[in-house]
Amino acid sequence: VGWKLAAVPQPACLRPALRGSFLQPGLGDEWTIQQWQKEFFYMRKAGIDQMVIQWTADSKSKTTIYPSSLPGYTQNTNHDVVERALRTADAYGAQVYLGLQTNDDWWKRYANDPAWLKKQATVANTLADDLWNRYQGHKSLAGWYLVFEVDNWNENTQTEWERLIDFFQTTAKHLHQLTPGKPV
């Protein structure tokens, strides 16, 4: 028995649904300027015009991926990853969203430690101020990404949810006041 496949009409797609890509800072730190340019060139060819830098600081190790003015923080990358991303995105007409801080303690503390969570909101706001002061001149700086992921398996009480709401509202309110119109 022979099979004959009929051509199935495909719906017209003006643009792929995928518009963005995440970048872990260590990878971007290894790239040359030419590799950054290739990345944005191929992103554009694929219809991707947004990059999210997953995090710009680690509040546990007190490190950043750019030359920060935050007291007690040191840069742990060889290059200013934020500047390289923004400068290249400017040239290619792309958008960059800056992730704020990561901290491995999130996976242990979640919303069970309100003092720690409140401190992380303060760190996020201070970090955003530092990033905005340094990079606000880049037209590609499109918005912000909050790194801490909500885990509804481990965070399942009303109290934990209220703490998370407070954390995200405190940070988002500050970001919206700092950069009106930019998404979080």
PDB file of C-alpha atoms in Angstrom, residues 4-165:
ATOM      1  CA  LYS A   4       0.507   9.827  -0.505  1.00  0.00           C
ATOM      2  CA  LEU A   5       0.924  12.887   1.707  1.00  0.00           C
ATOM      3  CA  ALA A   6      -1.277  15.803   0.929  1.00  0.00           C
ATOM      4  CA  ALA A   7       0.137  19.261   1.354  1.00  0.00           C
ATOM      5  CA  VAL A   8      -1.474  20.890   4.354  1.00  0.00           C
ATOM      6  CA  PRO A   9      -1.838  24.639   4.036  1.00  0.00           C
ATOM      7  CA  GLN A  10       0.058  26.443   6.772  1.00  0.00           C
ATOM      8  CA  PRO A  11      -1.353  29.576   8.378  1.00  0.00           C
ATOM      9  CA  ALA A  12       0.459  32.736   7.431  1.00  0.00           C
ATOM     10  CA  CYS A  13       2.824  33.798  10.176  1.00  0.00           C
ATOM     11  CA  LEU A  14       3.990  37.353   9.974  1.00  0.00           C
ATOM     12  CA  ARG A  15       6.240  36.979  12.984  1.00  0.00           C
ATOM     13  CA  PRO A  16       7.190  34.102  15.237  1.00  0.00           C
ATOM     14  CA  ALA A  17       5.587  34.023  18.649  1.00  0.00           C
ATOM     15  CA  LEU A  18       9.011  33.875  20.247  1.00  0.00           C
ATOM     16  CA  ARG A  19      10.384  37.418  20.519  1.00  0.00           C
ATOM     17  CA  GLY A  20      12.989  37.108  23.236  1.00  0.00           C
ATOM     18  CA  SER A  21      15.923  35.185  24.541  1.00  0.00           C
ATOM     19  CA  PHE A  22      17.504  34.804  27.961  1.00  0.00           C
ATOM     20  CA  LEU A  23      21.225  35.254  28.453  1.00  0.00           C
ATOM     21  CA  GLN A  24      23.159  34.013  31.432  1.00  0.00           C
ATOM     22  CA  PRO A  25      25.895  36.565  32.147  1.00  0.00           C
ATOM     23  CA  GLY A  26      28.795  34.088  32.144  1.00  0.00           C
ATOM     24  CA  LEU A  27      28.166  33.260  28.504  1.00  0.00           C
ATOM     25  CA  GLY A  28      27.991  36.906  27.466  1.00  0.00           C
ATOM     26  CA  ASP A  29      31.213  37.616  29.363  1.00  0.00           C
ATOM     27  CA  GLU A  30      33.054  35.119  27.146  1.00  0.00           C
ATOM     28  CA  TRP A  31      31.921  36.731  23.886  1.00  0.00           C
ATOM     29  CA  THR A  32      34.042  39.120  21.868  1.00  0.00           C
ATOM     30  CA  ILE A  33      32.413  42.238  20.424  1.00  0.00           C
ATOM     31  CA  GLN A  34      32.156  40.405  17.105  1.00  0.00           C
ATOM     32  CA  GLN A  35      30.325  37.518  18.803  1.00  0.00           C
ATOM     33  CA  TRP A  36      27.895  39.965  20.406  1.00  0.00           C
ATOM     34  CA  GLN A  37      27.243  41.438  16.966  1.00  0.00           C
ATOM     35  CA  LYS A  38      26.680  37.971  15.479  1.00  0.00           C
ATOM     36  CA  GLU A  39      24.266  37.104  18.282  1.00  0.00           C
ATOM     37  CA  PHE A  40      22.095  40.143  17.641  1.00  0.00           C
ATOM     38  CA  PHE A  41      22.397  39.703  13.867  1.00  0.00           C
ATOM     39  CA  TYR A  42      21.099  36.131  14.041  1.00  0.00           C
ATOM     40  CA  MET A  43      18.481  37.043  16.621  1.00  0.00           C
ATOM     41  CA  ARG A  44      17.155  39.685  14.235  1.00  0.00           C
ATOM     42  CA  LYS A  45      17.144  37.244  11.307  1.00  0.00           C
ATOM     43  CA  ALA A  46      15.108  34.846  13.464  1.00  0.00           C
ATOM     44  CA  GLY A  47      12.618  37.579  14.385  1.00  0.00           C
ATOM     45  CA  ILE A  48      13.884  37.858  17.954  1.00  0.00           C
ATOM     46  CA  ASP A  49      14.290  41.439  19.106  1.00  0.00           C
ATOM     47  CA  GLN A  50      14.466  41.126  22.884  1.00  0.00           C
ATOM     48  CA  MET A  51      17.153  39.852  25.235  1.00  0.00           C
ATOM     49  CA  VAL A  52      16.750  39.325  28.961  1.00  0.00           C
ATOM     50  CA  ILE A  53      19.969  39.323  30.943  1.00  0.00           C
ATOM     51  CA  GLN A  54      18.954  36.869  33.643  1.00  0.00           C
ATOM     52  CA  TRP A  55      20.699  38.668  36.480  1.00  0.00           C
ATOM     53  CA  THR A  56      23.073  41.585  36.952  1.00  0.00           C
ATOM     54  CA  ALA A  57      24.123  40.853  40.535  1.00  0.00           C
ATOM     55  CA  ASP A  58      24.349  38.080  43.102  1.00  0.00           C
ATOM     56  CA  SER A  59      23.314  39.439  46.472  1.00  0.00           C
ATOM     57  CA  LYS A  60      24.683  36.408  48.313  1.00  0.00           C
ATOM     58  CA  SER A  61      28.210  36.599  46.900  1.00  0.00           C
ATOM     59  CA  LYS A  62      28.043  40.420  46.560  1.00  0.00           C
ATOM     60  CA  THR A  63      29.070  40.394  42.895  1.00  0.00           C
ATOM     61  CA  THR A  64      27.902  42.176  39.769  1.00  0.00           C
ATOM     62  CA  ILE A  65      28.408  41.723  36.038  1.00  0.00           C
ATOM     63  CA  TYR A  66      29.218  45.384  35.530  1.00  0.00           C
ATOM     64  CA  PRO A  67      31.362  47.952  37.378  1.00  0.00           C
ATOM     65  CA  SER A  68      28.881  48.779  40.114  1.00  0.00           C
ATOM     66  CA  SER A  69      28.997  51.575  42.643  1.00  0.00           C
ATOM     67  CA  LEU A  70      27.122  49.468  45.218  1.00  0.00           C
ATOM     68  CA  PRO A  71      29.057  49.365  48.502  1.00  0.00           C
ATOM     69  CA  GLY A  72      30.560  45.933  49.196  1.00  0.00           C
ATOM     70  CA  TYR A  73      29.961  44.587  45.685  1.00  0.00           C
ATOM     71  CA  THR A  74      32.690  43.635  43.226  1.00  0.00           C
ATOM     72  CA  GLN A  75      32.517  42.801  39.540  1.00  0.00           C
ATOM     73  CA  ASN A  76      33.036  39.089  38.864  1.00  0.00           C
ATOM     74  CA  THR A  77      33.115  39.285  35.064  1.00  0.00           C
ATOM     75  CA  ASN A  78      36.007  40.269  32.820  1.00  0.00           C
ATOM     76  CA  HIS A  79      33.830  42.646  30.817  1.00  0.00           C
ATOM     77  CA  ASP A  80      30.919  44.937  31.481  1.00  0.00           C
ATOM     78  CA  VAL A  81      28.282  42.486  30.228  1.00  0.00           C
ATOM     79  CA  VAL A  82      25.462  45.008  30.609  1.00  0.00           C
ATOM     80  CA  GLU A  83      27.256  47.655  28.527  1.00  0.00           C
ATOM     81  CA  ARG A  84      28.123  45.155  25.797  1.00  0.00           C
ATOM     82  CA  ALA A  85      24.537  43.936  25.570  1.00  0.00           C
ATOM     83  CA  LEU A  86      23.033  47.413  25.535  1.00  0.00           C
ATOM     84  CA  ARG A  87      25.539  48.888  23.090  1.00  0.00           C
ATOM     85  CA  THR A  88      25.060  46.031  20.640  1.00  0.00           C
ATOM     86  CA  ALA A  89      21.277  46.079  21.053  1.00  0.00           C
ATOM     87  CA  ASP A  90      21.315  49.833  20.363  1.00  0.00           C
ATOM     88  CA  ALA A  91      23.073  49.161  17.054  1.00  0.00           C
ATOM     89  CA  TYR A  92      20.660  46.381  16.048  1.00  0.00           C
ATOM     90  CA  GLY A  93      17.426  48.012  17.161  1.00  0.00           C
ATOM     91  CA  ALA A  94      16.806  45.374  19.832  1.00  0.00           C
ATOM     92  CA  GLN A  95      15.564  45.641  23.406  1.00  0.00           C
ATOM     93  CA  VAL A  96      17.315  44.503  26.586  1.00  0.00           C
ATOM     94  CA  TYR A  97      15.616  43.731  29.881  1.00  0.00           C
ATOM     95  CA  LEU A  98      17.877  43.746  32.911  1.00  0.00           C
ATOM     96  CA  GLY A  99      17.425  41.031  35.481  1.00  0.00           C
ATOM     97  CA  LEU A 100      18.074  42.234  38.991  1.00  0.00           C
ATOM     98  CA  GLN A 101      19.731  40.067  41.618  1.00  0.00           C
ATOM     99  CA  THR A 102      19.921  36.346  42.036  1.00  0.00           C
ATOM    100  CA  ASN A 103      20.619  34.681  45.378  1.00  0.00           C
ATOM    101  CA  ASP A 104      20.788  30.922  45.985  1.00  0.00           C
ATOM    102  CA  ASP A 105      19.251  31.419  49.417  1.00  0.00           C
ATOM    103  CA  TRP A 106      15.931  32.048  47.670  1.00  0.00           C
ATOM    104  CA  TRP A 107      15.534  28.286  47.218  1.00  0.00           C
ATOM    105  CA  LYS A 108      15.898  27.728  50.968  1.00  0.00           C
ATOM    106  CA  ARG A 109      14.132  30.772  52.391  1.00  0.00           C
ATOM    107  CA  TYR A 110      11.405  31.504  49.868  1.00  0.00           C
ATOM    108  CA  ALA A 111       8.831  33.583  51.667  1.00  0.00           C
ATOM    109  CA  ASN A 112       9.461  31.935  55.024  1.00  0.00           C
ATOM    110  CA  ASP A 113      11.918  34.605  56.140  1.00  0.00           C
ATOM    111  CA  PRO A 114      10.190  38.003  55.922  1.00  0.00           C
ATOM    112  CA  ALA A 115      13.250  39.960  57.091  1.00  0.00           C
ATOM    113  CA  TRP A 116      15.416  38.374  54.368  1.00  0.00           C
ATOM    114  CA  LEU A 117      12.744  38.959  51.740  1.00  0.00           C
ATOM    115  CA  LYS A 118      12.377  42.619  52.754  1.00  0.00           C
ATOM    116  CA  LYS A 119      16.160  43.030  52.527  1.00  0.00           C
ATOM    117  CA  GLN A 120      16.108  41.533  49.021  1.00  0.00           C
ATOM    118  CA  ALA A 121      13.471  44.082  47.968  1.00  0.00           C
ATOM    119  CA  THR A 122      15.788  46.829  49.212  1.00  0.00           C
ATOM    120  CA  VAL A 123      18.727  45.269  47.348  1.00  0.00           C
ATOM    121  CA  ALA A 124      16.653  45.046  44.153  1.00  0.00           C
ATOM    122  CA  ASN A 125      15.670  48.711  44.370  1.00  0.00           C
ATOM    123  CA  THR A 126      19.213  49.872  45.118  1.00  0.00           C
ATOM    124  CA  LEU A 127      20.564  47.731  42.284  1.00  0.00           C
ATOM    125  CA  ALA A 128      17.991  49.136  39.868  1.00  0.00           C
ATOM    126  CA  ASP A 129      18.979  52.681  40.863  1.00  0.00           C
ATOM    127  CA  ASP A 130      22.627  51.855  40.221  1.00  0.00           C
ATOM    128  CA  LEU A 131      21.882  50.279  36.831  1.00  0.00           C
ATOM    129  CA  TRP A 132      19.607  53.131  35.764  1.00  0.00           C
ATOM    130  CA  ASN A 133      22.166  55.778  36.766  1.00  0.00           C
ATOM    131  CA  ARG A 134      24.813  54.036  34.706  1.00  0.00           C
ATOM    132  CA  TYR A 135      22.854  52.891  31.629  1.00  0.00           C
ATOM    133  CA  GLN A 136      19.794  55.125  31.212  1.00  0.00           C
ATOM    134  CA  GLY A 137      21.257  56.665  28.051  1.00  0.00           C
ATOM    135  CA  HIS A 138      20.802  53.424  26.107  1.00  0.00           C
ATOM    136  CA  LYS A 139      17.667  53.392  23.984  1.00  0.00           C
ATOM    137  CA  SER A 140      17.701  49.587  24.112  1.00  0.00           C
ATOM    138  CA  LEU A 141      17.180  49.443  27.891  1.00  0.00           C
ATOM    139  CA  ALA A 142      13.556  48.352  27.664  1.00  0.00           C
ATOM    140  CA  GLY A 143      12.652  47.181  31.151  1.00  0.00           C
ATOM    141  CA  TRP A 144      13.317  44.904  34.089  1.00  0.00           C
ATOM    142  CA  TYR A 145      13.217  41.231  34.973  1.00  0.00           C
ATOM    143  CA  LEU A 146      12.670  39.966  38.516  1.00  0.00           C
ATOM    144  CA  VAL A 147      14.786  36.868  38.965  1.00  0.00           C
ATOM    145  CA  PHE A 148      13.119  35.264  41.975  1.00  0.00           C
ATOM    146  CA  GLU A 149      10.655  32.637  40.749  1.00  0.00           C
ATOM    147  CA  VAL A 150       7.442  31.972  42.602  1.00  0.00           C
ATOM    148  CA  ASP A 151       7.157  28.377  43.751  1.00  0.00           C
ATOM    149  CA  ASN A 152       3.554  27.528  44.572  1.00  0.00           C
ATOM    150  CA  TRP A 153       4.555  24.056  45.780  1.00  0.00           C
ATOM    151  CA  ASN A 154       6.696  25.324  48.664  1.00  0.00           C
ATOM    152  CA  GLU A 155       4.929  28.653  49.068  1.00  0.00           C
ATOM    153  CA  ASN A 156       1.357  27.628  49.603  1.00  0.00           C
ATOM    154  CA  THR A 157       0.055  29.501  52.640  1.00  0.00           C
ATOM    155  CA  GLN A 158      -1.799  32.797  52.644  1.00  0.00           C
ATOM    156  CA  THR A 159       0.970  34.325  54.768  1.00  0.00           C
ATOM    157  CA  GLU A 160       3.684  33.310  52.284  1.00  0.00           C
ATOM    158  CA  TRP A 161       1.659  34.665  49.380  1.00  0.00           C
ATOM    159  CA  GLU A 162       1.125  37.973  51.165  1.00  0.00           C
ATOM    160  CA  ARG A 163       4.879  38.241  51.773  1.00  0.00           C
ATOM    161  CA  LEU A 164       5.579  37.536  48.112  1.00  0.00           C
ATOM    162  CA  ILE A 165       2.986  40.071  47.024  1.00  0.00           C
TER     163      ILE A 165
END
